[in-house]
Coordinates of N, CA and C in Angstrom, one line a residue:
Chain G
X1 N 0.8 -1.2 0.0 CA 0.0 0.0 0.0 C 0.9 1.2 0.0
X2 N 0.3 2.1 -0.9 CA 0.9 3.3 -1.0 C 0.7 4.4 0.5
X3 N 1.7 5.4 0.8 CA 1.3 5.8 2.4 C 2.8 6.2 3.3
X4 N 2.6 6.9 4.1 CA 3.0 7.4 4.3 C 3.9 6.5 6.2
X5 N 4.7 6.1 6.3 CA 4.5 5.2 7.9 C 6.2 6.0 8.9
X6 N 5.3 6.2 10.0 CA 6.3 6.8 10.6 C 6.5 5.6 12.0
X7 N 7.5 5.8 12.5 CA 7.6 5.3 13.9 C 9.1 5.5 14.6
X8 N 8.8 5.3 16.0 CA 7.8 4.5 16.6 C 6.5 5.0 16.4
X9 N 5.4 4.7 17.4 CA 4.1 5.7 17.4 C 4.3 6.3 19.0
X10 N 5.0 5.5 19.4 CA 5.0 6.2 21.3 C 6.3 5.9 21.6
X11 N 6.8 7.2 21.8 CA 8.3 7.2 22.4 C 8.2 8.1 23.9
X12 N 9.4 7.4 24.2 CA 9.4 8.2 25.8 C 11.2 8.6 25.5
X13 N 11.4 9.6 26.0 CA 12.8 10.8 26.0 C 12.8 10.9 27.7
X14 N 14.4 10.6 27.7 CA 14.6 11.2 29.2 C 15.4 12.4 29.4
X15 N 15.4 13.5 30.4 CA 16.0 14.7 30.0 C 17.4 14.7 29.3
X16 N 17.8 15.3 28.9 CA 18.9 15.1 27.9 C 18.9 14.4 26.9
X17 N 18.5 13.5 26.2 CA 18.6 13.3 25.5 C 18.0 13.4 24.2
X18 N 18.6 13.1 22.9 CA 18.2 13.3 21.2 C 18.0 11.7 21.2
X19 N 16.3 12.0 20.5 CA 15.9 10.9 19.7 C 15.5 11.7 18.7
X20 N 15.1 10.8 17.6 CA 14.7 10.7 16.6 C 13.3 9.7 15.9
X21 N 12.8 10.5 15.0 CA 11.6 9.8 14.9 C 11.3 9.6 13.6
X22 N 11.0 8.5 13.0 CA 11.9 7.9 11.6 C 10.0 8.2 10.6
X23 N 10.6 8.8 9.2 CA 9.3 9.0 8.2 C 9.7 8.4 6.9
X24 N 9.2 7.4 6.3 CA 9.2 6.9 5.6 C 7.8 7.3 4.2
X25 N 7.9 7.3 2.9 CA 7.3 7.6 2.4 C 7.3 6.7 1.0
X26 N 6.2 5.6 0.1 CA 6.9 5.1 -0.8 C 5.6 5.8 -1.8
X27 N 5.1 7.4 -1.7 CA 4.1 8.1 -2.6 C 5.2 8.5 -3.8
X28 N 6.0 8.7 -3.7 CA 7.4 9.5 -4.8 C 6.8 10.6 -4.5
X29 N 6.9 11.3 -4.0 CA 6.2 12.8 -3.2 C 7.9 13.1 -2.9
X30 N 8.0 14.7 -3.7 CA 9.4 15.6 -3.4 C 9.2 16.1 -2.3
X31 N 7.8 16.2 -1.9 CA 7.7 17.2 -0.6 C 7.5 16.9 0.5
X32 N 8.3 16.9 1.7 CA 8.3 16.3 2.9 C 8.3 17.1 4.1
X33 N 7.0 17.2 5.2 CA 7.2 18.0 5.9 C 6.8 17.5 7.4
X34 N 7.4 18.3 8.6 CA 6.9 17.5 9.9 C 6.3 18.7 10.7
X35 N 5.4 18.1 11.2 CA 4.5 19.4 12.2 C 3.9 18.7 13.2
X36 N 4.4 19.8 14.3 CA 4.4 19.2 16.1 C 2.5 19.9 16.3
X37 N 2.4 18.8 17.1 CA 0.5 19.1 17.4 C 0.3 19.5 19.1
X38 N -0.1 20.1 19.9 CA -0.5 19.9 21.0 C -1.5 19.5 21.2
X39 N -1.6 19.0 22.4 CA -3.4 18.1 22.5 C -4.2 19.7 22.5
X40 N -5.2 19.6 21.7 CA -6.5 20.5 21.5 C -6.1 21.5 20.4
X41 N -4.9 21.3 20.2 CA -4.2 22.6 19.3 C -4.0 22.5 17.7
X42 N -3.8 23.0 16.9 CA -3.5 23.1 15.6 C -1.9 22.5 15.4
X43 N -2.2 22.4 14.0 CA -0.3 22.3 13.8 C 0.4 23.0 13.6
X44 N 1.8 23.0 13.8 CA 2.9 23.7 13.7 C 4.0 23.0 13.3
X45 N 4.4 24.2 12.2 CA 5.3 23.5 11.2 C 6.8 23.2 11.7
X46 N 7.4 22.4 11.5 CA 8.8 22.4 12.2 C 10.3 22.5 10.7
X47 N 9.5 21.3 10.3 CA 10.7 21.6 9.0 C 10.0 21.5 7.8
X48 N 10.6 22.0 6.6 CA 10.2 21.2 5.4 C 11.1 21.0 4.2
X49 N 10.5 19.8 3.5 CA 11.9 19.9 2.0 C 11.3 19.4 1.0
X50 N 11.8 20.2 -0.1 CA 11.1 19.9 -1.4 C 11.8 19.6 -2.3
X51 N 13.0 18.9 -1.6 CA 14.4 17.8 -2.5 C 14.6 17.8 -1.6
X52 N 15.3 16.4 -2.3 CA 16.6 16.1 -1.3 C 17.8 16.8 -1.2
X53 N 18.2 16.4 -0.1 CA 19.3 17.4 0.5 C 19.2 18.7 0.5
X54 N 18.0 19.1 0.7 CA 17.3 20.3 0.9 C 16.5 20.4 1.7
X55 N 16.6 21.3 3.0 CA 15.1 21.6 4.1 C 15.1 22.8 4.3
X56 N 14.3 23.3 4.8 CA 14.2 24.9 5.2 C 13.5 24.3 6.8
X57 N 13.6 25.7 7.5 CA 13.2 25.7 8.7 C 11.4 25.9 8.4
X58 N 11.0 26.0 9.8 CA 9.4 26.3 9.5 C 9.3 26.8 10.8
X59 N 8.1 27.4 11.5 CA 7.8 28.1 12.2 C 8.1 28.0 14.2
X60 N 8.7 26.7 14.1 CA 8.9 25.7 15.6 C 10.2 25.1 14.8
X61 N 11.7 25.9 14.6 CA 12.5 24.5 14.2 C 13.6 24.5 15.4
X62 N 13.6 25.5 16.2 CA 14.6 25.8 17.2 C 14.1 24.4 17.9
X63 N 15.6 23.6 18.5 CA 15.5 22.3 19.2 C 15.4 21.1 18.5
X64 N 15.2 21.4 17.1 CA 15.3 19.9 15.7 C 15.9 20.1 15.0
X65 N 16.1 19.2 14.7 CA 17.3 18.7 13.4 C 16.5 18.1 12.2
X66 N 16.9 17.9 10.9 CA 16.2 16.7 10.2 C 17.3 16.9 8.7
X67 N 16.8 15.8 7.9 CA 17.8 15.1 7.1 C 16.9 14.6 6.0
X68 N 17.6 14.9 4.6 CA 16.9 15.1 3.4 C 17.8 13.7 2.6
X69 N 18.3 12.6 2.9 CA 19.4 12.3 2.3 C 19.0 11.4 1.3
X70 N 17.5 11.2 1.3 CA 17.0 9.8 0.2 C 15.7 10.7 0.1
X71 N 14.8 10.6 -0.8 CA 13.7 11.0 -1.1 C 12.9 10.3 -0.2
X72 N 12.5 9.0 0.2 CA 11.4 8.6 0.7 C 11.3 9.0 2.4
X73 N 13.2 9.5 2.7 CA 12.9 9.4 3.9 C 13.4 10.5 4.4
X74 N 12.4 11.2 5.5 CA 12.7 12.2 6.1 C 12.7 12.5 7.7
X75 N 13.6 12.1 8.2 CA 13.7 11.5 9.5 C 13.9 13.0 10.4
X76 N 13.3 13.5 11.8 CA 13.0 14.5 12.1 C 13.5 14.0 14.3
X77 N 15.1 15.2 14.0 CA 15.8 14.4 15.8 C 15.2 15.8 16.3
X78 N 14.9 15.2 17.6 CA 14.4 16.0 18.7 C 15.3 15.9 19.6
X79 N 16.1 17.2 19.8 CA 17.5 17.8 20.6 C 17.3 18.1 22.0
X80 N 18.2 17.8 22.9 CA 17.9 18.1 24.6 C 17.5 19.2 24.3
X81 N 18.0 20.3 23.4 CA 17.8 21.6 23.4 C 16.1 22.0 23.1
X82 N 15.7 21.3 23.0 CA 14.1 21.4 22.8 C 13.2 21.3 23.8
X83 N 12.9 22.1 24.5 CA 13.0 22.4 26.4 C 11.6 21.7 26.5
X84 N 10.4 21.6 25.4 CA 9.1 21.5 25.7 C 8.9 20.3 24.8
X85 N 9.2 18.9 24.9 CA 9.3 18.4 23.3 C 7.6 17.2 23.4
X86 N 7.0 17.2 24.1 CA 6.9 16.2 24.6 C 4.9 16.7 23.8
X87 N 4.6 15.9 22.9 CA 4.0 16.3 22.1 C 3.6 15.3 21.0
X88 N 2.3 15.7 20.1 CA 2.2 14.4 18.7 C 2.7 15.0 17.3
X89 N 3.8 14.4 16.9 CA 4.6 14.4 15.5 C 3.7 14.3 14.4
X90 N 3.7 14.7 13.4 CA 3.1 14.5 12.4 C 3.9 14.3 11.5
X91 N 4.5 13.7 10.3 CA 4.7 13.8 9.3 C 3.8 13.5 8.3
X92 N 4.5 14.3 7.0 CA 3.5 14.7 5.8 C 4.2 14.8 4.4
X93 N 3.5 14.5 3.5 CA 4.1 14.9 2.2 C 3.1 15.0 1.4
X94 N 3.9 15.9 0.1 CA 3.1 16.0 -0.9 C 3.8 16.3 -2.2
X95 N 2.9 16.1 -3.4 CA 3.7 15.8 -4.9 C 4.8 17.0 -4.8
X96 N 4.0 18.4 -4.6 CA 5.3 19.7 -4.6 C 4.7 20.2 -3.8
X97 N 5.7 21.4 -3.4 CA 5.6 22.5 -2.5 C 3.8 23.4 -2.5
X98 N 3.5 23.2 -4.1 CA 2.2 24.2 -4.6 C 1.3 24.2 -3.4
X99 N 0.8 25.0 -3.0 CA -0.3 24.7 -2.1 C -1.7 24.0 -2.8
X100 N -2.1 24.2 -4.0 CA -2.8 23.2 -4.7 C -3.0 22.0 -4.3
X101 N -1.6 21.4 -3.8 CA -1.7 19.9 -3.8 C -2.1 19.3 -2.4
X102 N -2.4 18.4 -2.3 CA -3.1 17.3 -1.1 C -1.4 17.1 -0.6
X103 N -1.9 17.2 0.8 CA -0.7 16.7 1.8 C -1.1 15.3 2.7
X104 N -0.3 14.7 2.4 CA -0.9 12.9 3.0 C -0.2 12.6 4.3
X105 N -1.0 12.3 5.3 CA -0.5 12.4 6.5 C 0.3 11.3 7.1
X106 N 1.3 10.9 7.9 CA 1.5 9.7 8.5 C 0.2 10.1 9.4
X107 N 0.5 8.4 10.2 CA -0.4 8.4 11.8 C 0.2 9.0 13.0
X108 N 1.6 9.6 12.7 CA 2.1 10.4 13.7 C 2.8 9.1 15.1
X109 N 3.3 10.5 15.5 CA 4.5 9.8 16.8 C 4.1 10.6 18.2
X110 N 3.8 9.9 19.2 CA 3.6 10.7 20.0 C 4.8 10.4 20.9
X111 N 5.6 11.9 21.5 CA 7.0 11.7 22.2 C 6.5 12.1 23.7
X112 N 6.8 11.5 24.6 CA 6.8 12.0 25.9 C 8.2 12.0 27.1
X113 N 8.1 13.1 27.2 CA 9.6 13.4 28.5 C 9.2 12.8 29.4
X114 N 10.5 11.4 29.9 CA 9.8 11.4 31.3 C 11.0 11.7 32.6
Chain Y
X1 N 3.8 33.1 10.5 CA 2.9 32.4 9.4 C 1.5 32.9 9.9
X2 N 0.7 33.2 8.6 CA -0.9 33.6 8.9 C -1.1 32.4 9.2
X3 N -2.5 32.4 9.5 CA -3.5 31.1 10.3 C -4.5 31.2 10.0
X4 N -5.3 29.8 9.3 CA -6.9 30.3 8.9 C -7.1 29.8 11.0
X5 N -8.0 30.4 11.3 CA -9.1 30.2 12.4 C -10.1 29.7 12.4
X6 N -10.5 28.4 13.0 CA -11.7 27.8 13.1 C -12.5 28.4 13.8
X7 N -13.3 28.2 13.7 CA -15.0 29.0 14.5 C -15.9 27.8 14.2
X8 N -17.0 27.3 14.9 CA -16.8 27.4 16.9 C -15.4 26.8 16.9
X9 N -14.9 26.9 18.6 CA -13.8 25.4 18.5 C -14.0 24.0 19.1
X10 N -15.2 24.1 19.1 CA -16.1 22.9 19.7 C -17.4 22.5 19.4
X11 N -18.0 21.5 18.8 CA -19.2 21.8 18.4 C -19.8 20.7 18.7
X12 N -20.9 20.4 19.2 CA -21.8 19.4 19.6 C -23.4 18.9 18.8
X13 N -23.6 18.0 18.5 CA -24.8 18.1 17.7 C -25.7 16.7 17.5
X14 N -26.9 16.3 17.7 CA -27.0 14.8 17.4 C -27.1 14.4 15.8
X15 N -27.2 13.0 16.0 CA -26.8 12.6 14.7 C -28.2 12.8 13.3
X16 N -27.7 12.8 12.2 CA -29.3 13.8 11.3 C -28.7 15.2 11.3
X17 N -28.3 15.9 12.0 CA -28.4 17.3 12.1 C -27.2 18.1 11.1
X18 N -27.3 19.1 10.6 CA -26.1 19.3 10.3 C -25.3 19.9 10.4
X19 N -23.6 20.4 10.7 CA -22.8 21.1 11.2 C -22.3 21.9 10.4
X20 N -21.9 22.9 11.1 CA -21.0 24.1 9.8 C -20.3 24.7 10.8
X21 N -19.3 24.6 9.9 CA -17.5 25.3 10.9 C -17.3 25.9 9.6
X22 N -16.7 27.6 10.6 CA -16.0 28.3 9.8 C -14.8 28.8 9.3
X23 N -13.9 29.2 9.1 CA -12.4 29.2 8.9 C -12.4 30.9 8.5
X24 N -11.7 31.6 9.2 CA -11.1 32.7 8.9 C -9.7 32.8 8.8
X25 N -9.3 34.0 7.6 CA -8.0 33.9 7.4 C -7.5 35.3 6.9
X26 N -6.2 35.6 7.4 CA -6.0 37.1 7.2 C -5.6 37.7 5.9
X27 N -5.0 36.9 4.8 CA -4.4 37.8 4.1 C -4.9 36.8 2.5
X28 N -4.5 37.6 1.5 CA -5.5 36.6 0.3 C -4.3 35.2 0.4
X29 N -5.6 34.1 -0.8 CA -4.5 33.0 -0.6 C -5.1 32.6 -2.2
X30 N -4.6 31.4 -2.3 CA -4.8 30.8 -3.6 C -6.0 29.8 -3.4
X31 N -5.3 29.0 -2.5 CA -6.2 27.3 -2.0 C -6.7 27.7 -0.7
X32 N -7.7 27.0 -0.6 CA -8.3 26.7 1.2 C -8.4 25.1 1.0
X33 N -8.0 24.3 1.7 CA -7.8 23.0 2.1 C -8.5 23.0 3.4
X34 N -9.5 21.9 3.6 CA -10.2 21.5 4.6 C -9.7 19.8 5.0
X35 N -9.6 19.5 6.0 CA -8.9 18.4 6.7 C -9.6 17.5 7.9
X36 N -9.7 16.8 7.9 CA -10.2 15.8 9.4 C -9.0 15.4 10.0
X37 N -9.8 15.2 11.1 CA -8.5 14.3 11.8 C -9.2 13.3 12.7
X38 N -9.0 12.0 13.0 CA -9.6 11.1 14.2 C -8.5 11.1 15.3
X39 N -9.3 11.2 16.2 CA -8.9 11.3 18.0 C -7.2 10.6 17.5
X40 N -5.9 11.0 18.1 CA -4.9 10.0 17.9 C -4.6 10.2 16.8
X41 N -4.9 10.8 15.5 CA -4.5 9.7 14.2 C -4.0 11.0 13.4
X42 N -3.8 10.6 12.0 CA -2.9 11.4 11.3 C -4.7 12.6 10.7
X43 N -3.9 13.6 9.5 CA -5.0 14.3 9.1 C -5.2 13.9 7.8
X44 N -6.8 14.2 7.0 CA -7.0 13.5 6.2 C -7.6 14.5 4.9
X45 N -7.2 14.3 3.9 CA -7.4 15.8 3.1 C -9.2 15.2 2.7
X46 N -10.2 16.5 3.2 CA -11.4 16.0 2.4 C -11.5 16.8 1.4
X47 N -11.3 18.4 1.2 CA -12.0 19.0 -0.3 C -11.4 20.2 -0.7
X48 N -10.7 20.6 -1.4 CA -10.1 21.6 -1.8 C -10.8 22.6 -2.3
X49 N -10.6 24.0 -1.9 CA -11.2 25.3 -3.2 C -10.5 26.3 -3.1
X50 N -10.5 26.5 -5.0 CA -9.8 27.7 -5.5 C -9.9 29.1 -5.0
X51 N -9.1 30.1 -5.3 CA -9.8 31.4 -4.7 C -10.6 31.8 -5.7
X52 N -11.1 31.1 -7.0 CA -11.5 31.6 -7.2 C -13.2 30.7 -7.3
X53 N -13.2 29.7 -7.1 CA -14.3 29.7 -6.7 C -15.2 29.7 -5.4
X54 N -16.8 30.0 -5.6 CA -17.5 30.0 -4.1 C -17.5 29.2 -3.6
X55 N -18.0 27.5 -4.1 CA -19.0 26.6 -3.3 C -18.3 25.2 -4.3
X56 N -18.1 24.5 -3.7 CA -17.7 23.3 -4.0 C -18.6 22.3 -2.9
X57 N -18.8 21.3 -3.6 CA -19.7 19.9 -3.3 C -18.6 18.7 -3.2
X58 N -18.7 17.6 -2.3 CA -18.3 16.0 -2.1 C -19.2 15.3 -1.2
X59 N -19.9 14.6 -2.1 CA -21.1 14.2 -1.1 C -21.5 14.6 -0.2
X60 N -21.9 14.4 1.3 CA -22.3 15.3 2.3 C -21.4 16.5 2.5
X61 N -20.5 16.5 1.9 CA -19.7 17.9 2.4 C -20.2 19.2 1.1
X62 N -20.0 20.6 2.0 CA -19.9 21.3 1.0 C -19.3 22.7 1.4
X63 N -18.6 23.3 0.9 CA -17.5 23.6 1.2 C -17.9 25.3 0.4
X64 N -17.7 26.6 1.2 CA -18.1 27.8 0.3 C -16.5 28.7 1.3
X65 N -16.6 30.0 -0.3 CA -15.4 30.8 0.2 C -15.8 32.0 -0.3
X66 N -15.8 32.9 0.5 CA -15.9 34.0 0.7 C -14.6 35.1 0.6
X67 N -13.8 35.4 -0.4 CA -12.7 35.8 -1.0 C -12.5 37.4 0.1
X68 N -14.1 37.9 0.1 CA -14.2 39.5 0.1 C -14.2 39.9 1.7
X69 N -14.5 38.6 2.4 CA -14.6 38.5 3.8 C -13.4 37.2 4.2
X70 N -13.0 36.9 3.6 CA -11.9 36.2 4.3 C -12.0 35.5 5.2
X71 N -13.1 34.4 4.6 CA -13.9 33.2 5.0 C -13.8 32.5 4.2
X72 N -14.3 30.8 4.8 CA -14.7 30.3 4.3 C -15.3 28.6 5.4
X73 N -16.3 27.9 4.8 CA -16.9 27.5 5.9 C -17.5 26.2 5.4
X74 N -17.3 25.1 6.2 CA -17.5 23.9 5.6 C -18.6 23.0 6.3
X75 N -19.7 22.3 5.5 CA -20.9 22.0 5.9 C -21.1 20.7 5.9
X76 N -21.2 19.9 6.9 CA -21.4 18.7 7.1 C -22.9 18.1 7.1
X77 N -23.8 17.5 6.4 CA -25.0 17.5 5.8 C -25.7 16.0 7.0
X78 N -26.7 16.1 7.2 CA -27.4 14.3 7.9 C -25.9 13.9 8.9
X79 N -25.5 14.6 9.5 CA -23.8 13.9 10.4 C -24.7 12.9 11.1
X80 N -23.4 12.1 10.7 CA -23.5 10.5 11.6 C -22.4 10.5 12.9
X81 N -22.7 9.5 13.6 CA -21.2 9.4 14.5 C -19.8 9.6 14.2
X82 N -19.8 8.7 13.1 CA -18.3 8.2 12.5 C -18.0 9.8 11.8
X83 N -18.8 10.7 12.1 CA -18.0 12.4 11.5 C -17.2 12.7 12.8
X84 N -17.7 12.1 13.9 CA -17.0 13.0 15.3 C -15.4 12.7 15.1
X85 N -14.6 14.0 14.7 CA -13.4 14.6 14.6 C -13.3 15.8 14.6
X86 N -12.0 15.7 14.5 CA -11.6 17.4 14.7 C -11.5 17.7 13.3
X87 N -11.8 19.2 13.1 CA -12.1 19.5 11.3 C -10.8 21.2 11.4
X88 N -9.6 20.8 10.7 CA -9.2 21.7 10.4 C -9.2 22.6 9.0
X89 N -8.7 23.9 9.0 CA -8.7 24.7 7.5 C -7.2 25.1 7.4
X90 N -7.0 24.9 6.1 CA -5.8 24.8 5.6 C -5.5 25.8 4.9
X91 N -4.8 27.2 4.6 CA -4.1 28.4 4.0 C -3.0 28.1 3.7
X92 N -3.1 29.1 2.4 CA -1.3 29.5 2.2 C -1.5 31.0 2.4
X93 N -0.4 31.7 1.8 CA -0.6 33.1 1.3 C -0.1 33.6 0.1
X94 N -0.7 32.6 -0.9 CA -0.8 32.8 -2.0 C 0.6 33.0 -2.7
X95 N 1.6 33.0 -1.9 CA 3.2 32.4 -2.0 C 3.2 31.2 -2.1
X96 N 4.6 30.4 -2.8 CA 5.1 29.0 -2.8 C 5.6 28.6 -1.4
X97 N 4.6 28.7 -0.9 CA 4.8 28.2 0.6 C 4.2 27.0 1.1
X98 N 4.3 26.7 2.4 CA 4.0 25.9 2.8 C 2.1 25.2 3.5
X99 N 1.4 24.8 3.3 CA 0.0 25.2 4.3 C 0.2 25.7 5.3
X100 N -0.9 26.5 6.3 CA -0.9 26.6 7.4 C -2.1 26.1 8.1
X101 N -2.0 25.8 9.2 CA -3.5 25.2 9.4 C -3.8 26.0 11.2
X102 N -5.1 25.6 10.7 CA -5.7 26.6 11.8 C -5.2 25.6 13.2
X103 N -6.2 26.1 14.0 CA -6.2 25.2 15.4 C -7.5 24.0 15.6
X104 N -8.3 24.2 14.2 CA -9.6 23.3 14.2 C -10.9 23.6 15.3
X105 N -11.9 22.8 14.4 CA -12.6 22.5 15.6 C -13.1 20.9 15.9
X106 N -13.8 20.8 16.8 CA -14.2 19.5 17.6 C -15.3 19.1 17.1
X107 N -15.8 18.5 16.5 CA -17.1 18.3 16.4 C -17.7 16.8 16.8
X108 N -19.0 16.8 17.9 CA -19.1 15.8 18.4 C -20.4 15.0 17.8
X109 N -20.7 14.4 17.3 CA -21.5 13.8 16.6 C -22.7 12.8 17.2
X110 N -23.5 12.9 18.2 CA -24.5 12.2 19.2 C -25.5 11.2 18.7
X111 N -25.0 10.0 18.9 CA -26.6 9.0 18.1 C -27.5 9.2 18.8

């Protein structure tokens, strides 16, 4: 099936440390993007890339890292430096950047500090 | 980043009835994208409209935009249970940018 799969779906972080949370994609979609959710809240953009070995920041990127190095995969690390991380992941993609286009969701990652 | 805004952000209703959430947004755009989401789960694209048109139809859904008011508002027809999700709106600003999506709303769907 064609789709989008991220994982894990539940991770736990202890203070200090960088995990990471792995996005897989087999749509051939150039555009790859990840957006942190609060419970009751909207999304917020953290990174995005519309090639490889290309990302730009997005509106929440202070405290992430992420990595463009294969098209299908866009893997998104969550840094000690990210004071509040503890939240649901979204990844997303789509054919291009256009806003035109449908953005197809993973089922998301939910990370909790313990 | 602008933000379309959902209106209500919570909405209650039994099942038969129909719902309507609206989306405001500050600055012109090209697309307005409308979205679901289930409790936990990823978001799910339901109906796209141009700026330049009003009122787009997908089966129960129907979907109008108001260019001149900087709206646009999406109508859920006979809701059943299996609608109870959260309903977000989707903006650009009419730049090669990224979506932005509101904060949604809740809509609870009562048999």
């Amino acid at each position: 099936d064609g789709g989008i799969t991220q994982s894990p779906k539940y991770l736990f972080r202890k203070e200090g440390q960088n995990v990471t949370l792995s996005c897989e994609q087999n749509l051939n979609h150039d555009a790859m993007y990840w957006y942190r959710q609060d419970p009751g809240q909207g999304l917020r953009l953290i990174y995005y890339s519309q090639i490889v070995n290309d990302f730009q920041k997005g509106d929440i990127a202070e405290g992430y890292s992420v990595s463009r190095e294969k098209k299908e995969s866009f893997p998104l690390t969550v840094t000690s430096a990210q004071k509040n991380p503890t939240a649901f992941y979204l990844c997303a993609s789509s054919i291009g950047r256009n806003s035109g286009n449908t953005i197809y969701f993973g089922e998301g990652s939910w990370l909790t500090v313990v | 980043s602008q933000q379309g805004e959902e209106d209500p952000q919570a909405l209650s209703i039994q099942e038969g009835e129909n719902a309507t959430m609206n989306c405001s947004y500050k600055t012109s755009i090209n697309n307005l994208q409308w979205y679901r989401q289930n409790s936990g789960r990823g978001l799910v694209h339901l109906i796209l409209i141009r700026s330049n048109e009003r009122e787009k139809h997908s089966g129960r859904l129907r979907v109008t935009l108001d260019t001149s008011k900087k709206s646009s508002s999406l109508l859920i027809t006979a809701s059943r249970a299996a609608d109870t999700a959260s309903y977000f709106c989707a903006t650009d600003d009419s730049g090669n940018t990224p979506l932005v999506f509101g904060k949604g709303t809740r809509l609870s769907v009562i048999a």
